[in-house]
Short mmCIF file of C-alpha atoms and ligand atoms in Angstrom, two decimals:
data_model
loop_
_atom_site.label_atom_id
_atom_site.label_comp_id
_atom_site.label_asym_id
_atom_site.label_seq_id
_atom_site.Cartn_x
_atom_site.Cartn_y
_atom_site.Cartn_z
CA MET Q 1 105.42 105.04 124.22
CA ALA Q 2 107.80 102.98 122.10
CA ILE Q 3 107.67 101.77 118.56
CA ILE Q 4 109.53 98.60 117.84
CA HIS Q 5 110.08 97.84 114.20
CA VAL Q 6 110.02 94.16 113.31
CA PRO Q 7 112.02 93.68 110.10
CA LEU Q 8 110.53 90.75 108.25
CA LYS Q 9 111.68 90.90 104.68
CA THR Q 10 111.96 87.40 103.29
CA THR Q 11 113.07 85.97 100.01
CA ILE Q 12 111.21 82.78 99.25
CA ASP Q 13 112.04 80.33 96.53
CA ASP Q 14 108.73 78.67 95.69
CA SER Q 15 109.99 77.03 92.49
CA TYR Q 16 108.84 73.51 91.80
CA ASP Q 17 108.95 70.89 89.07
CA ILE Q 18 106.07 69.58 87.03
CA GLU Q 19 106.74 66.06 85.84
CA ILE Q 20 104.71 64.92 82.86
CA GLY Q 21 104.74 61.23 82.01
CA GLU Q 22 103.10 57.86 82.27
CA ARG Q 23 102.54 55.68 85.34
CA LEU Q 24 104.16 58.15 87.71
CA PHE Q 25 103.35 56.50 91.06
CA GLU Q 26 106.81 54.96 91.10
CA ARG Q 27 108.41 58.36 90.42
CA LEU Q 28 106.41 59.90 93.26
CA ILE Q 29 107.46 57.18 95.70
CA ALA Q 30 111.10 57.44 94.62
CA ASP Q 31 110.97 61.23 95.14
CA LEU Q 32 109.41 60.92 98.60
CA SER Q 33 111.83 58.19 99.66
CA GLY Q 34 114.67 60.29 98.25
CA GLY Q 35 113.88 63.25 100.52
CA LEU Q 36 111.87 65.60 98.25
CA MET Q 37 109.78 66.73 101.23
CA GLY Q 38 112.57 67.12 103.80
CA GLU Q 39 111.60 66.44 107.41
CA VAL Q 40 108.17 64.97 106.70
CA HIS Q 41 107.15 61.81 108.52
CA ARG Q 42 103.46 61.43 107.69
CA TYR Q 43 101.37 61.84 104.60
CA ALA Q 44 97.66 62.59 104.20
CA LEU Q 45 96.67 61.21 100.81
CA ILE Q 46 93.56 63.22 99.90
CA THR Q 47 91.41 62.15 96.96
CA ASP Q 48 87.77 61.92 95.90
CA SER Q 49 85.39 58.96 95.78
CA ASN Q 50 85.89 58.26 92.03
CA VAL Q 51 89.66 58.65 92.01
CA ARG Q 52 89.97 56.62 95.20
CA ARG Q 53 88.43 53.64 93.42
CA LEU Q 54 90.41 54.13 90.19
CA TYR Q 55 93.85 55.08 91.56
CA GLY Q 56 93.74 56.08 95.25
CA GLU Q 57 93.63 52.64 96.85
CA LYS Q 58 96.52 51.51 94.66
CA LEU Q 59 98.70 54.52 95.49
CA PHE Q 60 97.87 54.11 99.18
CA ARG Q 61 99.06 50.48 99.07
CA LEU Q 62 102.24 51.37 97.17
CA LEU Q 63 103.14 54.18 99.57
CA GLY Q 64 102.62 51.87 102.55
CA ALA Q 65 104.64 49.09 100.92
CA ALA Q 66 107.48 51.60 100.42
CA GLY Q 67 107.52 52.14 104.20
CA LEU Q 68 105.89 55.58 104.15
CA ASN Q 69 103.45 56.50 106.93
CA VAL Q 70 100.26 57.41 105.09
CA SER Q 71 96.51 57.76 105.74
CA LEU Q 72 93.90 57.91 103.01
CA PHE Q 73 91.08 60.48 103.09
CA ALA Q 74 88.39 60.59 100.40
CA ILE Q 75 85.78 63.28 99.81
CA PRO Q 76 82.65 62.78 97.72
CA ALA Q 77 83.48 63.56 94.05
CA GLY Q 78 82.35 66.86 92.59
CA GLU Q 79 82.36 70.63 93.06
CA LYS Q 80 79.85 70.38 95.92
CA SER Q 81 82.70 69.07 98.10
CA LYS Q 82 84.81 72.22 97.70
CA THR Q 83 83.44 73.81 100.87
CA ARG Q 84 84.55 75.16 104.24
CA GLU Q 85 82.65 72.31 105.87
CA MET Q 86 84.54 69.64 103.89
CA LYS Q 87 87.86 71.32 104.69
CA ALA Q 88 86.96 71.42 108.40
CA ASN Q 89 85.87 67.79 108.27
CA LEU Q 90 89.21 66.70 106.79
CA GLU Q 91 91.14 68.87 109.28
CA ASP Q 92 89.26 67.32 112.19
CA ARG Q 93 89.98 63.83 110.91
CA MET Q 94 93.67 64.69 110.49
CA ILE Q 95 93.88 66.19 113.97
CA GLY Q 96 92.11 63.06 115.29
CA GLU Q 97 94.85 60.98 113.70
CA ARG Q 98 97.51 63.26 115.28
CA PHE Q 99 98.80 64.81 112.11
CA GLY Q 100 101.13 67.69 112.98
CA ARG Q 101 103.74 70.02 111.51
CA ASP Q 102 105.88 67.11 110.37
CA SER Q 103 103.22 65.97 107.91
CA ALA Q 104 102.41 66.73 104.29
CA VAL Q 105 99.47 66.41 101.93
CA ILE Q 106 99.34 64.48 98.66
CA ALA Q 107 96.40 65.72 96.55
CA LEU Q 108 95.40 62.99 94.10
CA GLY Q 109 92.64 64.02 91.71
CA GLY Q 110 91.24 66.86 89.65
CA GLY Q 111 90.97 70.56 90.38
CA VAL Q 112 88.44 70.10 93.18
CA VAL Q 113 90.83 67.91 95.17
CA SER Q 114 93.88 70.10 94.49
CA ASP Q 115 92.05 73.34 95.36
CA LEU Q 116 90.65 71.94 98.60
CA ALA Q 117 93.66 69.88 99.70
CA GLY Q 118 96.06 72.67 98.70
CA PHE Q 119 94.10 75.19 100.79
CA LEU Q 120 94.03 72.74 103.70
CA ALA Q 121 97.80 72.28 103.41
CA GLY Q 122 98.28 76.06 103.37
CA THR Q 123 96.54 76.52 106.72
CA PHE Q 124 97.03 73.19 108.56
CA ALA Q 125 99.54 73.71 111.39
CA ARG Q 126 100.09 77.18 109.80
CA GLY Q 127 101.15 75.65 106.54
CA ILE Q 128 102.51 72.24 105.56
CA LYS Q 129 103.94 71.05 102.25
CA PHE Q 130 101.85 69.47 99.55
CA ILE Q 131 102.18 67.45 96.38
CA ASN Q 132 99.75 67.76 93.52
CA PHE Q 133 99.15 64.58 91.53
CA ALA Q 134 96.75 65.71 88.80
CA THR Q 135 94.37 63.18 87.24
CA THR Q 136 92.19 65.35 84.98
CA LEU Q 137 93.07 67.23 81.83
CA LEU Q 138 91.61 70.37 83.38
CA ALA Q 139 93.79 70.04 86.46
CA ALA Q 140 96.79 69.48 84.21
CA ALA Q 141 95.84 72.36 81.93
CA ASP Q 142 94.97 74.89 84.54
CA ALA Q 143 94.85 74.01 88.23
CA SER Q 144 98.44 72.69 88.44
CA VAL Q 145 100.20 75.96 87.72
CA GLY Q 146 99.86 79.17 89.69
CA GLY Q 147 99.51 78.02 93.29
CA LYS Q 148 95.91 79.18 93.65
CA THR Q 149 93.89 77.17 96.17
CA ALA Q 150 90.32 77.85 97.28
CA ILE Q 151 86.91 76.70 98.36
CA ASP Q 152 83.44 77.84 97.28
CA THR Q 153 80.82 79.44 99.53
CA PRO Q 154 77.09 79.81 98.78
CA GLN Q 155 77.78 83.42 97.69
CA ALA Q 156 80.91 83.01 95.59
CA THR Q 157 83.17 80.42 94.00
CA ASN Q 158 86.90 80.36 94.75
CA LEU Q 159 86.79 83.49 96.91
CA ILE Q 160 88.20 82.05 100.13
CA GLY Q 161 91.66 80.58 99.70
CA LEU Q 162 95.34 81.37 99.45
CA PHE Q 163 98.35 81.10 97.23
CA HIS Q 164 100.22 77.97 98.32
CA GLN Q 165 102.69 76.43 95.89
CA PRO Q 166 103.08 72.65 95.74
CA LYS Q 167 106.50 71.02 96.23
CA LYS Q 168 106.00 69.13 92.98
CA VAL Q 169 103.27 68.45 90.42
CA TYR Q 170 102.85 65.11 88.65
CA ILE Q 171 100.80 64.94 85.46
CA ASP Q 172 100.23 61.29 84.68
CA THR Q 173 98.62 61.17 81.26
CA THR Q 174 97.73 57.47 81.64
CA THR Q 175 95.06 58.58 84.15
CA TRP Q 176 93.30 60.50 81.35
CA ASP Q 177 92.28 57.16 79.79
CA THR Q 178 89.51 56.79 82.35
CA LEU Q 179 88.19 60.36 82.05
CA PRO Q 180 84.62 60.70 80.76
CA VAL Q 181 84.43 62.57 77.40
CA PHE Q 182 82.74 65.50 79.16
CA GLU Q 183 85.82 65.98 81.37
CA ILE Q 184 88.13 65.83 78.33
CA GLN Q 185 86.00 68.53 76.70
CA ASN Q 186 86.23 70.67 79.84
CA GLY Q 187 90.01 70.46 79.82
CA LEU Q 188 90.21 71.11 76.10
CA ALA Q 189 88.26 74.37 76.45
CA GLU Q 190 91.02 75.77 78.69
CA THR Q 191 93.60 74.25 76.34
CA VAL Q 192 92.16 76.11 73.33
CA LYS Q 193 92.09 79.27 75.48
CA HIS Q 194 95.80 78.86 76.23
CA ALA Q 195 96.60 78.38 72.53
CA CYS Q 196 94.53 81.45 71.60
CA LEU Q 197 96.26 83.67 74.13
CA GLY Q 198 99.81 82.52 73.76
CA ASP Q 199 100.82 80.05 71.06
CA ARG Q 200 99.75 79.97 67.43
CA ASP Q 201 101.78 76.82 66.64
CA PHE Q 202 100.04 75.02 69.47
CA PHE Q 203 96.69 76.06 68.00
CA ASP Q 204 97.76 74.53 64.65
CA PHE Q 205 98.78 71.37 66.53
CA LEU Q 206 95.36 71.17 68.20
CA GLU Q 207 93.62 71.55 64.85
CA LYS Q 208 95.63 68.63 63.49
CA ASN Q 209 95.41 66.34 66.53
CA VAL Q 210 92.41 67.09 68.69
CA ASP Q 211 90.39 64.18 67.27
CA LYS Q 212 92.93 61.81 68.81
CA LEU Q 213 91.71 62.94 72.22
CA MET Q 214 88.09 62.48 71.35
CA ASP Q 215 88.49 58.92 69.94
CA ARG Q 216 89.94 56.21 72.13
CA SER Q 217 91.99 53.58 70.38
CA ALA Q 218 90.78 49.97 70.41
CA ALA Q 219 92.61 49.42 73.69
CA GLY Q 220 90.75 52.39 75.23
CA ARG Q 221 93.95 54.42 75.38
CA LEU Q 222 94.46 58.02 74.35
CA ASP Q 223 97.35 58.96 72.08
CA ARG Q 224 100.24 59.42 74.54
CA VAL Q 225 102.30 61.74 72.35
CA VAL Q 226 99.37 64.09 71.87
CA CYS Q 227 98.53 63.97 75.59
CA ALA Q 228 102.11 64.80 76.56
CA ARG Q 229 102.29 67.74 74.13
CA ILE Q 230 98.96 69.09 75.40
CA ALA Q 231 100.01 68.76 79.04
CA GLY Q 232 103.41 70.35 78.42
CA LYS Q 233 102.17 73.25 76.31
CA ASN Q 234 99.37 74.10 78.75
CA CYS Q 235 101.83 74.27 81.64
CA GLU Q 236 104.36 76.24 79.63
CA ILE Q 237 101.88 78.87 78.45
CA LYS Q 238 100.35 79.27 81.89
CA TYR Q 239 103.62 79.49 83.80
CA ARG Q 240 105.01 82.01 81.31
CA VAL Q 241 102.16 84.25 82.43
CA VAL Q 242 102.19 83.33 86.12
CA GLU Q 243 105.95 83.68 86.70
CA ARG Q 244 105.70 87.32 85.55
CA ASP Q 245 102.66 88.11 87.69
CA VAL Q 246 102.32 85.77 90.67
CA GLY Q 247 100.04 88.16 92.59
CA GLU Q 248 97.55 88.72 89.73
CA SER Q 249 98.16 92.46 89.29
CA ASN Q 250 98.01 92.80 85.51
CA LEU Q 251 99.36 90.23 83.04
CA ARG Q 252 97.60 87.35 84.77
CA GLN Q 253 94.32 88.89 83.60
CA VAL Q 254 95.00 87.36 80.19
CA LEU Q 255 94.18 83.94 81.67
CA ASN Q 256 90.68 85.35 82.06
CA LEU Q 257 90.20 85.21 78.29
CA GLY Q 258 86.64 84.03 77.59
CA HIS Q 259 85.75 84.05 81.29
CA THR Q 260 84.00 87.45 81.50
CA LEU Q 261 80.91 86.17 79.75
CA GLY Q 262 81.58 82.52 80.64
CA ARG Q 263 81.52 83.16 84.38
CA ALA Q 264 78.37 85.29 84.06
CA LEU Q 265 76.64 82.49 82.17
CA GLU Q 266 77.31 79.78 84.75
CA PRO Q 267 75.13 81.08 87.63
CA LEU Q 268 72.41 82.24 85.21
CA LEU Q 269 72.12 78.62 84.05
CA HIS Q 270 72.35 77.37 87.65
CA TYR Q 271 75.68 75.68 86.86
CA SER Q 272 73.95 73.22 84.51
CA LEU Q 273 76.62 74.06 81.90
CA GLY Q 274 80.10 72.60 82.31
CA HIS Q 275 82.83 75.18 82.97
CA GLY Q 276 84.47 74.27 79.65
CA GLU Q 277 81.20 74.85 77.80
CA ALA Q 278 80.85 78.27 79.43
CA VAL Q 279 84.46 79.15 78.55
CA ALA Q 280 83.97 78.11 74.90
CA ILE Q 281 80.85 80.30 74.57
CA GLY Q 282 82.62 83.15 76.39
CA LEU Q 283 85.73 82.90 74.25
CA MET Q 284 83.66 83.04 71.05
CA TYR Q 285 81.78 86.08 72.38
CA GLN Q 286 85.09 87.80 73.12
CA MET Q 287 86.16 87.05 69.53
CA ARG Q 288 82.97 88.54 68.08
CA LEU Q 289 83.57 91.69 70.16
CA GLY Q 290 87.22 91.65 69.10
CA ARG Q 291 86.21 91.39 65.44
CA MET Q 292 84.11 94.58 65.89
CA PHE Q 293 87.22 96.35 67.22
CA GLY Q 294 89.52 94.91 64.53
CA TYR Q 295 91.61 92.71 66.88
CA VAL Q 296 90.75 89.45 65.07
CA GLY Q 297 89.64 88.69 61.53
CA ASN Q 298 86.79 86.61 60.19
CA ALA Q 299 89.12 83.72 59.39
CA ASP Q 300 90.35 83.59 63.03
CA VAL Q 301 86.78 83.50 64.34
CA THR Q 302 85.87 80.66 61.97
CA ARG Q 303 88.94 78.61 62.90
CA VAL Q 304 88.34 78.81 66.63
CA GLN Q 305 84.63 78.13 66.24
CA SER Q 306 85.20 75.02 64.13
CA LEU Q 307 87.81 73.70 66.57
CA PHE Q 308 85.32 74.04 69.43
CA GLU Q 309 82.65 72.33 67.32
CA ARG Q 310 84.95 69.39 66.61
CA ILE Q 311 85.56 69.02 70.34
CA GLY Q 312 81.79 69.05 70.86
CA LEU Q 313 81.73 72.33 72.76
CA PRO Q 314 78.98 74.92 72.27
CA THR Q 315 79.85 78.30 70.73
CA ARG Q 316 76.54 80.14 71.08
CA ILE Q 317 74.61 81.44 74.10
CA PRO Q 318 71.59 79.26 75.00
CA PRO Q 319 68.42 81.15 73.93
CA ARG Q 320 66.88 80.92 77.40
CA VAL Q 321 69.47 83.36 78.80
CA LYS Q 322 68.23 86.94 78.50
CA PRO Q 323 70.85 89.42 77.17
CA ALA Q 324 69.96 92.05 79.81
CA LEU Q 325 70.57 89.55 82.63
CA LEU Q 326 73.92 88.55 81.12
CA ILE Q 327 75.08 92.16 80.99
CA GLU Q 328 73.92 92.74 84.56
CA LYS Q 329 75.80 89.63 85.71
CA MET Q 330 78.99 90.73 83.91
CA TYR Q 331 79.13 93.72 86.28
CA THR Q 332 80.15 91.27 89.04
CA ASP Q 333 83.33 90.32 87.11
CA LYS Q 334 86.58 90.93 88.97
CA LYS Q 335 87.92 93.18 86.19
CA VAL Q 336 85.09 95.75 86.57
CA ARG Q 337 86.57 99.21 87.30
CA LYS Q 338 84.69 102.47 87.79
CA ASP Q 339 81.43 100.76 86.88
CA SER Q 340 82.57 99.62 83.47
CA ILE Q 341 82.83 96.05 82.20
CA ARG Q 342 86.31 95.24 80.93
CA PHE Q 343 87.48 92.46 78.62
CA VAL Q 344 90.84 90.98 77.74
CA PHE Q 345 91.17 90.33 74.00
CA GLN Q 346 93.19 88.01 71.84
CA LYS Q 347 95.14 89.54 68.97
CA GLY Q 348 94.58 87.16 66.09
CA ILE Q 349 95.37 83.66 67.33
CA GLY Q 350 98.30 83.18 69.72
CA ALA Q 351 98.80 86.68 71.19
CA MET Q 352 97.02 89.18 73.44
CA MET Q 353 96.05 92.79 72.90
CA ARG Q 354 97.82 95.41 75.03
CA PHE Q 355 96.23 98.76 75.63
CA GLU Q 356 97.27 102.28 76.59
CA GLY Q 357 99.27 102.34 79.81
CA GLY Q 358 100.37 98.72 79.33
CA GLY Q 359 97.18 97.11 80.60
CA TYR Q 360 95.68 93.97 79.09
CA SER Q 361 92.01 94.85 79.47
CA ARG Q 362 89.83 97.61 78.08
CA PRO Q 363 86.32 98.83 78.88
CA VAL Q 364 83.44 97.83 76.62
CA THR Q 365 80.25 99.91 76.52
CA GLU Q 366 76.79 98.41 76.90
CA ILE Q 367 75.99 99.33 73.28
CA GLU Q 368 79.04 97.35 72.11
CA LEU Q 369 78.18 94.45 74.42
CA LYS Q 370 74.64 94.31 73.03
CA LYS Q 371 75.83 94.44 69.43
CA ALA Q 372 78.10 91.42 69.92
CA LEU Q 373 75.34 89.63 71.85
CA GLU Q 374 73.06 89.95 68.81
CA GLU Q 375 75.53 87.78 66.84
CA SER Q 376 76.02 85.29 69.67
CA TYR Q 377 72.71 83.45 69.99
N1 LIG B 401 93.52 76.58 91.21
C1 LIG B 401 93.40 76.89 89.95
O1 LIG B 401 94.21 77.61 89.37
C2 LIG B 401 92.27 76.30 89.17
C3 LIG B 401 92.24 76.45 87.79
C4 LIG B 401 91.18 75.86 87.09
C5 LIG B 401 90.18 75.19 87.76
N2 LIG B 401 90.25 75.09 89.12
C6 LIG B 401 89.19 74.38 89.84
O2 LIG B 401 89.21 73.03 89.41
C7 LIG B 401 87.90 72.48 89.56
C8 LIG B 401 87.54 71.74 88.30
O3 LIG B 401 88.56 70.78 88.04
P1 LIG B 401 88.22 69.33 87.48
O4 LIG B 401 87.43 69.47 86.24
O5 LIG B 401 89.48 68.58 87.49
O6 LIG B 401 87.17 68.83 88.57
P2 LIG B 401 87.07 67.56 89.50
O7 LIG B 401 88.22 67.48 90.41
O8 LIG B 401 85.72 67.63 90.11
O9 LIG B 401 87.14 66.33 88.48
C9 LIG B 401 86.08 66.13 87.56
C10 LIG B 401 85.47 64.73 87.71
O10 LIG B 401 86.40 63.79 87.17
C11 LIG B 401 86.62 62.73 88.12
N3 LIG B 401 87.96 62.25 87.86
C12 LIG B 401 89.13 62.83 88.23
N4 LIG B 401 90.16 62.18 87.68
C13 LIG B 401 89.64 61.15 86.98
C14 LIG B 401 90.20 60.14 86.17
N5 LIG B 401 91.51 60.09 85.93
N6 LIG B 401 89.37 59.25 85.59
C15 LIG B 401 88.02 59.33 85.76
N7 LIG B 401 87.44 60.28 86.48
C16 LIG B 401 88.24 61.18 87.08
C17 LIG B 401 86.36 63.34 89.45
O11 LIG B 401 86.03 62.40 90.41
C18 LIG B 401 85.20 64.29 89.13
O12 LIG B 401 84.01 63.58 89.16
C19 LIG B 401 86.97 73.63 89.86
O13 LIG B 401 86.66 73.61 91.22
C20 LIG B 401 87.80 74.86 89.52
O14 LIG B 401 87.44 75.98 90.30
C21 LIG B 401 91.26 75.63 89.82
#
């Protein structure tokens, strides 16, 4: 018998740039023509049916006109497309068009497109490069940083996937002009979460400027300066967390702020609530629990609640959701340890609580959960 050791230690530099600006198609084309992707000869431009009509066809034409070899693939818009079947369908189409290892993916769209196309890129021909061109505020705020890619299955959302970092992310704030208000609200929920967990000044900025994202100017345009600050701050706060905990062992839990109750609420309401709405309700519940433990004061709770109200996001649990069912559902949260529900907590506004042993979450008893639920309807 022989044992052969295969030494396979590798050092990988997965760093990438996030470019935030306006009308970035030209920048993307200049980067691709300038060799950003190395030995890549074909591009699969993956988008959804809405974004195809708004921006996809145009980018496809511009890439072709620049002499790049590109094919356009569109999936039906919406979360229902983030499936194994849709990934397989795209893979089959790409194989049919003889895409190989010398190709790369350009994901043009929101978080659904980047999660699905990023996952596809991570497994196609054992991994090809991809570009993320984000067109929603949520994708800019959350899905663009961290390298998480995934699909949903009937049993669980985002459980099947991998970490696959893009070569570059483009956040083109001009694309936000066409976003429906509901999608702006969704992105702002994660934005407020980021401010609450990591940046008090940014929270002040949101209080002063959030209305500029709710009202379009006469020309139908959003305030560019505010958009750029929101995009930049979201990325900065998230990458500060992610760069210290790429594999999600401890610190990255803080990004879960507001999600323990929020994620439990979504299936109980059969996903009729937007993710941003669920996060806003969950974040307020976490604050009410935190107020019981002395982590936040009354004034903090009022400030966050009124910011959510100005954005048009709910802050209370819909009465049709039974408290007992909510608690039961929270036991499926990924932070549950030794049968106890754990929460991450903000410390005032702009910082996170740290607990004994350096962890960022602590257990909460059912009695405590129920007490905070009484104030949350
Ligand atoms: N990987 C991560 O770290 C991460 C983080 C947060 C969320 N996500 C995932 O992101 C998804 C949600 O992201 P999303 O809200 O961007 O969803 P989405 O991609 O479904 O976009 C929302 C809607 O907006 C439309 N749209 C996109 N850009 C537009 C534009 N510029 N103008 C008009 N309409 C436009 C889309 O067609 C869609 O109908 C979820 O699947 C979630 O799990 C992933």
